[in-house]
Coordinates of C-alpha atoms and ligand atoms in Angstrom, one line a residue:
M136 CA 72.7 165.6 76.9
S137 CA 74.8 164.5 80.0
H138 CA 76.7 161.2 79.7
N139 CA 77.0 160.8 83.5
L140 CA 76.5 157.0 84.1
F141 CA 74.9 157.8 87.4
K142 CA 72.0 159.5 85.6
T143 CA 71.1 156.1 84.1
F144 CA 71.6 154.3 87.4
A145 CA 69.6 156.9 89.4
K146 CA 66.6 156.5 87.1
R147 CA 66.5 152.7 87.7
M148 CA 67.3 153.2 91.4
R149 CA 64.3 155.4 91.9
E150 CA 62.1 153.0 90.1
R151 CA 63.4 150.2 92.4
A152 CA 63.5 152.4 95.5
T153 CA 62.1 149.9 98.0
A154 CA 63.9 146.9 96.6
N155 CA 67.1 145.5 98.0
F156 CA 70.3 146.6 96.3
I157 CA 73.1 145.1 98.5
T158 CA 72.8 142.6 101.3
T159 CA 75.6 141.2 103.3
R160 CA 75.8 137.9 105.2
E161 CA 75.6 140.0 108.4
E162 CA 72.2 141.2 107.3
R163 CA 73.3 144.7 106.5
N164 CA 70.9 145.8 103.8
Y165 CA 70.8 148.8 101.5
T166 CA 67.6 149.3 99.5
Y167 CA 67.9 151.3 96.3
Q168 CA 66.5 154.4 98.2
D169 CA 69.2 153.9 100.9
A170 CA 71.8 153.7 98.2
L171 CA 70.6 157.0 96.6
D172 CA 70.6 158.7 100.0
T173 CA 73.9 157.5 101.3
S174 CA 75.7 158.1 98.0
A175 CA 74.3 161.7 98.1
Q176 CA 75.7 162.1 101.6
L177 CA 79.0 160.7 100.5
A178 CA 79.0 163.0 97.5
G179 CA 78.5 165.9 100.0
A180 CA 81.5 164.7 102.0
L181 CA 83.7 164.5 98.9
T182 CA 82.7 168.0 97.9
Q183 CA 83.5 169.3 101.4
L184 CA 86.9 167.6 101.1
G185 CA 87.6 169.5 97.9
V186 CA 87.0 166.8 95.3
K187 CA 85.8 168.4 92.1
S188 CA 84.7 167.1 88.7
G189 CA 87.7 165.4 87.0
D190 CA 89.6 164.9 90.3
R191 CA 90.8 161.4 91.1
V192 CA 89.7 159.6 94.3
A193 CA 92.1 156.8 95.1
V194 CA 90.5 154.0 97.2
Q195 CA 92.2 151.1 98.9
V196 CA 89.6 149.6 101.2
D197 CA 88.2 146.2 102.1
K198 CA 85.0 145.1 100.4
S199 CA 81.8 146.6 101.8
P200 CA 78.5 148.0 100.5
E201 CA 79.8 151.5 101.4
A202 CA 82.7 151.1 99.1
I203 CA 80.3 150.7 96.2
L204 CA 78.3 153.7 97.5
L205 CA 81.5 155.7 97.4
Y206 CA 82.0 154.7 93.8
L207 CA 78.5 155.9 93.1
A208 CA 79.2 159.2 94.9
C209 CA 82.2 159.8 92.7
L210 CA 80.2 159.2 89.6
R211 CA 77.5 161.6 90.8
I212 CA 80.0 164.5 91.1
G213 CA 82.2 163.7 88.1
G214 CA 85.0 162.4 90.3
V215 CA 87.3 159.8 88.8
Y216 CA 87.2 156.6 90.9
L217 CA 90.6 154.9 91.3
P218 CA 90.2 151.5 93.1
L219 CA 93.4 149.8 94.3
N220 CA 94.0 146.2 95.1
T221 CA 93.9 145.7 98.9
G222 CA 97.1 143.5 98.5
Y223 CA 99.2 146.4 97.2
T224 CA 102.1 147.3 99.4
S225 CA 103.1 150.9 100.5
D226 CA 105.7 151.0 97.7
E227 CA 103.1 150.1 95.1
I228 CA 100.6 152.6 96.5
C229 CA 103.3 155.4 96.4
Y230 CA 103.6 154.8 92.7
F231 CA 99.9 155.0 92.0
L232 CA 99.4 158.1 94.1
S233 CA 102.4 159.9 92.5
D234 CA 101.2 159.0 89.1
A235 CA 97.4 159.7 89.5
E236 CA 97.7 162.7 91.8
P237 CA 94.4 162.1 93.5
A238 CA 92.6 164.8 95.4
L239 CA 91.7 162.3 98.1
F240 CA 93.0 158.9 99.3
V241 CA 90.5 156.7 101.1
C242 CA 92.1 153.8 103.0
R243 CA 91.3 151.2 105.6
P244 CA 91.0 152.6 109.2
A245 CA 94.0 150.4 110.3
A246 CA 96.2 151.8 107.5
A247 CA 95.5 155.5 108.3
D248 CA 98.9 156.4 109.6
E249 CA 100.8 154.7 106.8
A250 CA 98.4 156.3 104.3
R251 CA 99.1 159.8 105.7
T252 CA 102.8 159.2 105.3
I253 CA 102.4 158.1 101.7
A254 CA 100.0 161.0 101.0
A255 CA 102.6 163.5 102.4
Q256 CA 105.3 162.0 100.2
T257 CA 103.2 162.1 97.1
G258 CA 101.5 165.4 97.6
C259 CA 98.0 164.0 98.1
P260 CA 96.1 166.7 100.0
A261 CA 93.5 164.5 101.9
V262 CA 93.2 161.1 103.5
E263 CA 90.0 159.6 104.9
T264 CA 89.2 156.1 106.1
L265 CA 86.4 153.6 105.3
G266 CA 85.8 150.4 107.3
T267 CA 83.7 147.4 106.5
N268 CA 81.0 148.2 109.0
A269 CA 79.8 151.6 107.7
D270 CA 82.6 153.1 109.9
G271 CA 85.6 155.3 109.3
S272 CA 86.1 159.0 109.0
L273 CA 84.6 159.3 105.6
M274 CA 81.3 157.8 106.8
E275 CA 81.3 160.1 109.8
K276 CA 81.9 163.2 107.6
S277 CA 79.2 162.1 105.2
Q278 CA 76.6 162.0 108.0
R279 CA 77.2 165.7 108.7
A280 CA 77.7 166.8 105.1
E281 CA 75.1 168.6 103.0
P282 CA 73.8 165.9 100.7
R283 CA 74.4 166.3 97.0
N284 CA 71.3 165.1 95.2
D285 CA 72.4 166.6 91.9
I286 CA 74.1 164.7 89.2
V287 CA 76.9 166.6 87.5
A288 CA 76.5 166.9 83.7
L289 CA 79.4 165.3 81.8
G290 CA 80.6 164.9 78.2
E291 CA 81.2 161.8 76.2
R292 CA 84.9 161.6 77.0
D293 CA 84.7 162.4 80.7
L294 CA 86.4 159.8 82.9
A295 CA 84.5 157.6 85.3
A296 CA 87.5 155.6 86.5
I297 CA 91.1 154.9 86.2
L298 CA 92.1 151.3 86.7
Y299 CA 95.8 150.5 86.8
T300 CA 97.0 147.4 84.9
S301 CA 100.6 146.3 85.0
G302 CA 102.6 146.6 81.9
T303 CA 105.3 144.6 80.1
T304 CA 107.8 147.3 81.0
G305 CA 107.1 146.7 84.7
R306 CA 105.4 150.1 85.1
S307 CA 101.7 150.1 85.7
K308 CA 99.5 152.0 83.3
G309 CA 96.3 153.7 84.3
A310 CA 93.5 152.8 81.9
M311 CA 91.2 155.7 81.5
L312 CA 87.6 154.6 81.3
T313 CA 84.8 157.0 80.4
H314 CA 81.2 157.1 81.6
R315 CA 80.2 156.1 78.0
N316 CA 82.6 153.1 78.1
L317 CA 81.0 151.8 81.3
A318 CA 77.4 152.6 80.4
S319 CA 77.5 151.0 77.0
N320 CA 79.1 147.8 78.3
A321 CA 76.7 147.5 81.2
A322 CA 73.6 148.0 78.9
T323 CA 75.0 145.4 76.5
L324 CA 75.6 142.8 79.2
V325 CA 72.2 143.3 80.8
E326 CA 70.7 142.4 77.4
A327 CA 73.1 139.6 76.5
W328 CA 72.8 137.8 79.8
H329 CA 69.1 138.5 80.4
F330 CA 69.5 140.4 83.6
S331 CA 66.4 141.6 85.3
A332 CA 65.1 143.1 88.6
E333 CA 64.4 139.5 89.7
D334 CA 68.1 138.6 89.8
R335 CA 70.1 138.0 92.9
L336 CA 73.8 138.0 92.2
I337 CA 76.2 136.1 94.5
H338 CA 79.1 138.5 94.6
A339 CA 82.3 136.9 95.9
L340 CA 84.8 138.8 93.7
P341 CA 87.0 141.6 94.8
I342 CA 85.7 145.1 93.9
F343 CA 88.9 146.8 92.7
H344 CA 88.9 145.3 89.2
T345 CA 86.7 145.4 86.2
H346 CA 85.1 142.0 86.9
G347 CA 83.8 142.5 90.4
L348 CA 83.3 146.3 90.1
F349 CA 81.9 147.0 86.6
V350 CA 80.7 143.7 85.2
A351 CA 79.0 142.7 88.5
C352 CA 77.9 146.0 90.1
N353 CA 77.1 148.1 87.0
V354 CA 75.0 145.3 85.5
T355 CA 73.2 144.8 88.8
L356 CA 72.5 148.6 89.0
M357 CA 71.3 148.9 85.5
A358 CA 68.9 145.9 85.9
G359 CA 67.7 147.1 89.3
A360 CA 68.7 143.6 90.6
S361 CA 70.2 142.8 94.0
M362 CA 73.5 141.5 95.2
L363 CA 74.6 139.4 98.1
F364 CA 78.0 140.9 98.9
L365 CA 80.5 138.4 100.3
A366 CA 83.9 139.4 101.6
K367 CA 85.7 136.9 99.5
F368 CA 85.3 133.5 97.8
D369 CA 84.6 130.9 100.5
A370 CA 83.2 127.6 99.3
D371 CA 81.2 126.9 102.5
I372 CA 79.4 130.2 102.2
I373 CA 78.8 129.8 98.4
F374 CA 77.2 126.4 99.0
A375 CA 75.0 128.0 101.8
E376 CA 73.9 130.8 99.5
L377 CA 73.5 129.1 96.1
P378 CA 69.9 128.1 96.9
R379 CA 69.0 131.8 97.3
G380 CA 70.9 133.2 94.3
S381 CA 70.2 133.4 90.6
V382 CA 73.6 134.4 89.1
M383 CA 77.2 134.0 90.1
M384 CA 80.2 135.6 88.4
G385 CA 83.6 134.1 89.0
V386 CA 87.2 133.5 87.9
P387 CA 88.0 129.9 86.8
T388 CA 89.5 129.2 90.3
F389 CA 86.0 129.6 91.8
Y390 CA 84.8 126.8 89.5
T391 CA 87.7 124.4 89.9
R392 CA 87.3 124.7 93.7
L393 CA 83.6 124.1 93.5
I394 CA 83.8 121.0 91.3
Q395 CA 86.2 119.3 93.8
D396 CA 83.5 119.6 96.5
K397 CA 81.0 116.9 97.0
R398 CA 78.3 119.5 97.8
L399 CA 78.1 120.5 94.2
T400 CA 74.9 118.9 92.9
P401 CA 72.0 119.7 90.6
E402 CA 69.9 120.3 93.7
V403 CA 72.1 123.0 95.3
T404 CA 72.3 124.9 92.0
A405 CA 68.6 124.4 91.0
Q406 CA 67.7 128.0 91.8
M407 CA 70.6 129.4 89.8
R408 CA 70.0 130.5 86.2
L409 CA 73.5 131.6 85.2
F410 CA 77.2 131.0 86.1
V411 CA 79.6 133.3 84.3
S412 CA 83.4 132.8 84.1
G413 CA 86.1 135.2 83.0
S414 CA 89.4 137.0 83.6
A415 CA 91.4 133.8 82.8
P416 CA 90.9 130.8 80.6
L417 CA 88.3 128.3 81.7
T418 CA 89.5 124.9 80.5
A419 CA 87.1 122.7 78.6
E420 CA 87.5 120.0 81.3
T421 CA 86.3 122.4 84.0
H422 CA 83.4 123.5 81.8
E423 CA 82.4 119.9 81.2
A424 CA 82.9 118.7 84.8
F425 CA 80.7 121.6 86.1
K426 CA 78.0 120.7 83.6
A427 CA 78.2 117.0 84.5
K428 CA 77.8 117.8 88.2
T429 CA 75.1 120.5 88.0
G430 CA 73.5 120.5 84.5
H431 CA 74.7 124.2 84.1
A432 CA 76.9 125.2 81.2
I433 CA 79.1 127.9 82.5
L434 CA 78.9 131.0 80.3
E435 CA 82.5 132.1 79.5
R436 CA 83.2 135.6 78.3
Y437 CA 86.4 137.5 77.5
G438 CA 87.3 141.0 78.5
M439 CA 90.1 143.3 79.6
T440 CA 90.5 146.3 81.9
E441 CA 91.1 148.5 78.8
T442 CA 88.0 147.3 76.9
N443 CA 85.5 146.0 79.4
M444 CA 83.7 142.9 78.0
N445 CA 84.1 142.1 74.4
I446 CA 83.2 138.6 73.5
S447 CA 80.7 136.2 75.2
N448 CA 79.2 132.8 74.8
P449 CA 75.5 133.1 74.2
Y450 CA 72.8 133.1 76.8
E451 CA 70.6 131.1 74.5
G452 CA 72.3 128.8 72.1
E453 CA 75.4 126.7 72.5
R454 CA 78.0 127.7 75.1
R455 CA 81.0 126.1 73.6
A456 CA 83.6 124.8 76.1
G457 CA 87.1 126.2 75.4
T458 CA 85.8 129.2 73.5
V459 CA 84.9 132.7 74.7
G460 CA 81.9 133.0 72.3
T461 CA 81.1 135.7 69.7
P462 CA 81.6 139.4 69.8
L463 CA 79.0 141.3 71.9
P464 CA 76.6 143.6 70.0
G465 CA 78.5 146.8 69.1
V466 CA 81.9 145.2 69.4
E467 CA 84.1 144.6 66.4
I468 CA 87.0 142.2 66.3
R469 CA 89.8 141.5 63.9
I470 CA 92.5 138.9 64.0
T471 CA 95.7 140.2 62.5
D472 CA 99.2 139.2 61.6
R473 CA 101.5 140.2 64.4
Q474 CA 104.1 141.6 62.1
T475 CA 102.1 143.3 59.4
G476 CA 99.0 144.1 61.3
K477 CA 96.9 142.9 58.4
A478 CA 93.9 140.7 58.9
V479 CA 94.6 136.9 58.6
P480 CA 92.4 134.5 56.8
Q481 CA 89.5 133.0 58.8
G482 CA 90.6 130.1 60.9
E483 CA 94.2 131.3 61.3
I484 CA 95.8 132.4 64.6
G485 CA 96.7 136.0 65.0
M486 CA 96.6 139.0 67.3
L487 CA 93.1 139.9 68.5
Q488 CA 92.1 143.5 68.1
I489 CA 89.0 145.1 69.5
R490 CA 86.9 148.2 68.6
G491 CA 83.7 149.5 70.2
P492 CA 82.1 152.0 72.6
N493 CA 83.5 149.9 75.4
V494 CA 87.1 150.5 74.5
F495 CA 89.0 153.0 76.8
I496 CA 90.4 156.3 75.6
G497 CA 94.0 155.8 76.6
Y498 CA 96.5 155.4 79.3
W499 CA 96.8 158.1 81.9
R500 CA 99.6 160.5 81.0
M501 CA 101.2 157.9 78.7
P502 CA 100.5 159.2 75.1
E503 CA 103.2 157.0 73.5
K504 CA 102.0 153.8 75.2
T505 CA 98.4 154.8 74.1
R506 CA 99.5 155.3 70.5
E507 CA 101.3 151.9 70.5
E508 CA 98.3 150.0 71.7
L509 CA 95.2 152.0 70.6
L510 CA 95.4 152.4 66.8
E511 CA 94.2 155.5 64.9
D512 CA 91.3 153.6 63.5
G513 CA 90.0 152.8 67.0
F514 CA 91.1 149.2 67.3
F515 CA 92.9 148.2 70.5
I516 CA 95.7 145.6 70.4
T517 CA 94.8 143.1 73.1
G518 CA 98.1 141.2 73.2
D519 CA 96.0 138.0 73.1
L520 CA 96.3 135.4 70.3
A521 CA 93.1 134.1 69.0
T522 CA 91.4 132.3 66.1
V523 CA 87.7 132.3 65.0
D524 CA 86.1 129.0 64.1
E525 CA 83.6 128.4 61.3
Q526 CA 80.7 129.2 63.5
G527 CA 82.2 132.5 64.5
Y528 CA 83.2 131.4 68.0
V529 CA 86.5 133.0 69.2
H530 CA 89.2 130.8 70.8
I531 CA 91.8 132.5 72.8
V532 CA 94.8 130.3 72.1
G533 CA 97.6 132.1 73.9
R534 CA 99.2 135.5 74.7
D535 CA 101.7 137.5 72.8
K536 CA 102.4 139.5 75.9
D537 CA 104.6 138.3 78.7
L538 CA 101.8 138.0 81.3
V539 CA 100.9 135.4 84.0
I540 CA 97.3 135.2 85.2
S541 CA 97.1 133.7 88.7
G542 CA 93.7 133.1 90.1
G543 CA 92.4 135.9 87.8
Y544 CA 95.0 138.4 88.8
N545 CA 97.5 139.7 86.2
V546 CA 101.2 139.5 87.1
Y547 CA 103.7 141.0 84.7
P548 CA 106.9 139.1 85.0
K549 CA 109.0 142.2 84.4
E550 CA 107.8 143.8 87.6
V551 CA 108.7 140.8 89.7
E552 CA 112.1 140.3 87.9
Q553 CA 113.0 143.9 88.6
V554 CA 112.6 143.4 92.3
I555 CA 114.4 140.1 92.4
D556 CA 117.3 141.6 90.4
E557 CA 117.8 144.2 93.1
L558 CA 119.4 141.5 95.3
E559 CA 123.2 141.6 95.2
Q560 CA 123.4 137.8 95.0
V561 CA 121.3 137.7 91.9
A562 CA 122.8 138.0 88.4
E563 CA 119.5 137.8 86.6
S564 CA 116.0 136.3 86.8
A565 CA 113.1 135.2 84.6
V566 CA 109.6 134.9 85.9
I567 CA 107.2 132.5 84.3
G568 CA 103.7 131.1 84.7
L569 CA 103.4 127.3 85.2
P570 CA 100.2 125.2 85.2
H571 CA 98.8 125.4 88.7
P572 CA 95.8 123.2 89.8
D573 CA 94.2 126.0 91.9
F574 CA 95.3 129.3 90.4
G575 CA 95.5 128.2 86.8
E576 CA 99.0 129.6 86.5
G577 CA 101.5 129.8 89.3
V578 CA 104.0 132.6 89.4
T579 CA 107.5 131.0 89.3
A580 CA 111.0 132.6 89.4
V581 CA 114.1 131.1 87.8
V582 CA 117.2 132.8 89.1
V583 CA 120.8 132.9 88.1
P584 CA 122.9 133.6 91.2
Q585 CA 125.8 136.0 91.0
R586 CA 129.1 134.1 90.5
G587 CA 130.7 133.1 93.8
T588 CA 127.7 134.0 95.9
H589 CA 125.1 131.8 97.5
V590 CA 121.4 132.6 97.5
D591 CA 118.4 130.4 98.3
E592 CA 114.6 130.4 97.9
T593 CA 113.9 131.7 101.4
T594 CA 116.1 134.8 100.9
I595 CA 114.4 135.7 97.6
L596 CA 110.9 135.2 98.9
G597 CA 111.8 137.1 102.1
Y598 CA 113.1 140.0 100.0
L599 CA 109.8 140.2 98.0
E600 CA 107.6 140.1 101.1
G601 CA 106.3 143.7 101.7
R602 CA 107.7 144.9 98.3
L603 CA 105.2 143.2 96.1
A604 CA 101.6 142.2 96.6
K605 CA 101.3 138.6 97.8
Y606 CA 99.7 137.3 94.6
K607 CA 102.6 138.6 92.6
Q608 CA 105.2 136.7 94.7
P609 CA 106.5 133.5 93.2
K610 CA 105.1 130.3 94.7
R611 CA 108.5 128.7 93.9
V612 CA 112.0 129.8 93.1
F613 CA 114.4 127.7 91.0
F614 CA 118.1 128.3 90.4
V615 CA 120.0 127.7 87.1
D616 CA 123.5 128.5 85.9
S617 CA 122.3 130.5 83.0
L618 CA 119.0 131.4 81.3
P619 CA 118.3 129.9 77.8
R620 CA 118.5 132.6 75.1
N621 CA 117.8 132.7 71.4
T622 CA 120.2 134.1 68.9
M623 CA 118.8 137.6 69.5
G624 CA 119.7 137.2 73.2
K625 CA 116.1 137.1 74.2
V626 CA 115.3 134.8 77.2
Q627 CA 113.4 131.7 75.9
K628 CA 110.7 131.5 78.5
N629 CA 109.1 128.6 76.6
E630 CA 112.2 126.5 77.4
L631 CA 111.9 127.3 81.1
R632 CA 108.2 126.6 81.1
K633 CA 108.9 123.2 79.6
R634 CA 111.7 122.4 82.0
F635 CA 109.7 123.2 85.1
S636 CA 106.2 122.3 83.8
G637 CA 105.5 119.7 86.5
T638 CA 106.2 121.9 89.4
Y639 CA 102.7 122.3 90.8
Q640 CA 101.3 119.0 89.5
T641 CA 100.8 117.7 93.0
A642 CA 100.3 121.0 94.7
Ligands
MCA16 C1 95.3 134.6 97.0 N1 96.6 134.2 96.9 C2 97.0 134.1 95.6 C3 95.9 134.6 94.9 N2 94.9 134.9 95.7 N3 98.2 133.8 95.0 C4 98.2 133.8 93.7 N4 97.2 134.2 92.9 C5 96.0 134.6 93.5 N5 95.0 135.0 92.7 C6 97.5 133.8 98.0 C7 97.1 134.2 99.3 O1 97.7 135.4 99.7 C8 97.6 133.0 100.2 O2 99.0 133.2 100.4 C9 97.5 131.8 99.3 O3 97.5 132.4 98.0 C10 96.2 131.0 99.5 O4 95.1 131.9 99.6 P1 93.6 131.4 99.4 O5 93.0 131.7 100.7 O6 93.6 130.0 98.9 O7 93.2 132.4 98.3 P2 91.8 133.1 98.3 O8 91.8 134.2 99.3 O9 90.7 132.1 98.4 O10 91.8 133.8 96.9 C11 91.9 133.1 95.7 C12 90.9 133.7 94.7 C13 91.2 135.2 94.7 C14 89.5 133.4 95.2 C15 91.1 133.1 93.4 O11 92.5 135.4 94.3 C16 90.2 136.0 93.8 O12 89.1 136.3 94.2 N6 90.6 136.3 92.6 C17 89.8 137.0 91.7 C18 90.6 138.0 90.9 C19 89.8 138.9 90.1 O13 88.7 139.4 90.4 N7 90.2 139.2 88.8 C20 89.5 140.0 87.9 C21 90.5 141.0 87.3 P3 99.6 132.7 101.8 O14 99.0 131.4 102.1 O15 101.1 132.6 101.4 O16 99.3 133.8 102.7 S1 89.5 141.9 86.0 C22 90.0 141.1 84.6 O17 90.8 140.2 84.6 C23 89.3 141.3 83.3 C24 88.8 142.6 83.0 C25 88.2 140.3 83.1 O18 88.1 139.7 82.0 O19 87.5 140.1 84.1
AMP17 P1 93.1 142.5 82.8 O1 94.3 143.2 82.3 O2 93.1 142.2 84.2 O3 92.0 143.2 82.3 O4 93.1 141.1 82.1 C1 92.8 140.9 80.8 C2 93.4 139.6 80.3 O5 92.8 138.5 80.9 C3 93.1 139.4 78.8 O6 94.0 140.2 78.0 C4 93.2 137.9 78.7 O7 94.6 137.6 78.5 C5 92.7 137.4 80.0 N1 91.3 137.0 79.9 C6 90.2 137.5 80.3 N2 89.1 136.8 80.1 C7 89.6 135.6 79.6 C8 89.0 134.4 79.1 N3 87.8 134.1 79.2 N4 89.9 133.5 78.5 C9 91.2 133.7 78.4 N5 91.8 134.8 78.9 C10 91.0 135.8 79.4

């Protein structure tokens, strides 16, 4: 039996052949039959370009229906899809290509020259382009290619995708996700969230992370539903489209922005049956304010790149503000003591661990990191601190990992600190997340200047420009004479968070 996820999708796509799969605001439509045909053409082009089963295909393109069809084409032929944040700089891309060694790099048309330089430096044999209007060299090649209507047979552990997540050491790790991981999670979510062919998903998330790519698109495909594909979150467009949608998935920033808008009313959301939130904590206040303004209780769920979705508030039953709900069917959780790894008594706080068919098989070419985080018994150490209440609802109460989540994007302080510390005028730095009214947490740098030198905020921010993706760059930089440390010499980031806590209060 083949585990190729596309086999499951294709069956549903054929059943729904004449129905719309993706529509854009510019009225570009793909029916499911169009999606089957174009993905077969793209699969033909990939084959012609030398991509074979198991080969990585790195993709850094703007959001478009064709980018999703490229993802489907990869699945068809057993290629491993490797989406990259459009905000990543050349330096960042260089690392990903050297590490993943893709057979092909697909980039934006405007970035073709730069991409070829990076490909040459990293030994990537082919570069093609994909634009937002069904344009670019890959689309041109696909039109002339022999279509591949077959679906490559794959085993249980064959990879569908590698998604890079930053690490505490500052080096990004490639999470290896199998066809089985993605298939099981999509099927579970379709059931849990009552997705059907009737649904129209308002899709305003980026498509290079788990949330916008797998949660949104795989669930839509499995249900045979349709998606309205928006380039990005734009409140004006969301309000115009809400009356024609049935589901929206978003990060908390979507919801905090919507509740500040007078246009958020029960009437404008009357057609919607479900609002989902994830990727970062949704505060109980935001949950309650949204409910007061619309009558809808946002369904908050919890996931990770490494595990897909694990825990969700119920579709039917109480969606409890400030909690992420109960484990999804097939997912096991345990809350453990951070030192001993033993389960803590119910109601106590500990490290959240997860096991299930949704959990990845390891980090790409990092066996030691994999062993540290993915235990022999199959449980994955999330790095999140949680407690389970008497009704079985999970509360994520904090993080044991040094991570900032800004507008749903993860930023590992180490990565930013390393770049700041390259500056001669800097002795050392500490990057922290502070409460931010729009992004939830605002990346903030606290810097100790080198004795006898002068350095200011502009110099530091100027240095980071072009070296780190925009969302990783601090919103503010502060200067101190020394960093607070404990007796072990470890920087006490809690102290810094307290000291600068009011920074964005009026932002
Ligand atoms: C944009 N900027 C940001 C962010 N986004 N800065 C920090 N954090 C961000 N997330 C910068 C812009 O470059 C700009 O800088 C300034 O902030 C204002 O931009 P604005 O136009 O307001 O932002 P936007 O374009 O509206 O984007 C905000 C956003 C977006 C809608 C929240 O970041 C977004 O779509 N986030 C979703 C992320 C996501 O999908 N995460 C899922 C990861 P300047 O003005 O200086 O140029 S998957 C995951 O976490 C797991 C698996 C899970 O559970 O889902
Ligand atoms: P990523 O590495 O991008 O997959 O992000 C995963 C991390 O996002 C988790 O380890 C959590 O810290 C955080 N996260 C995701 N969903 C939620 C949620 N609903 N509440 C709190 N944190 C969340």
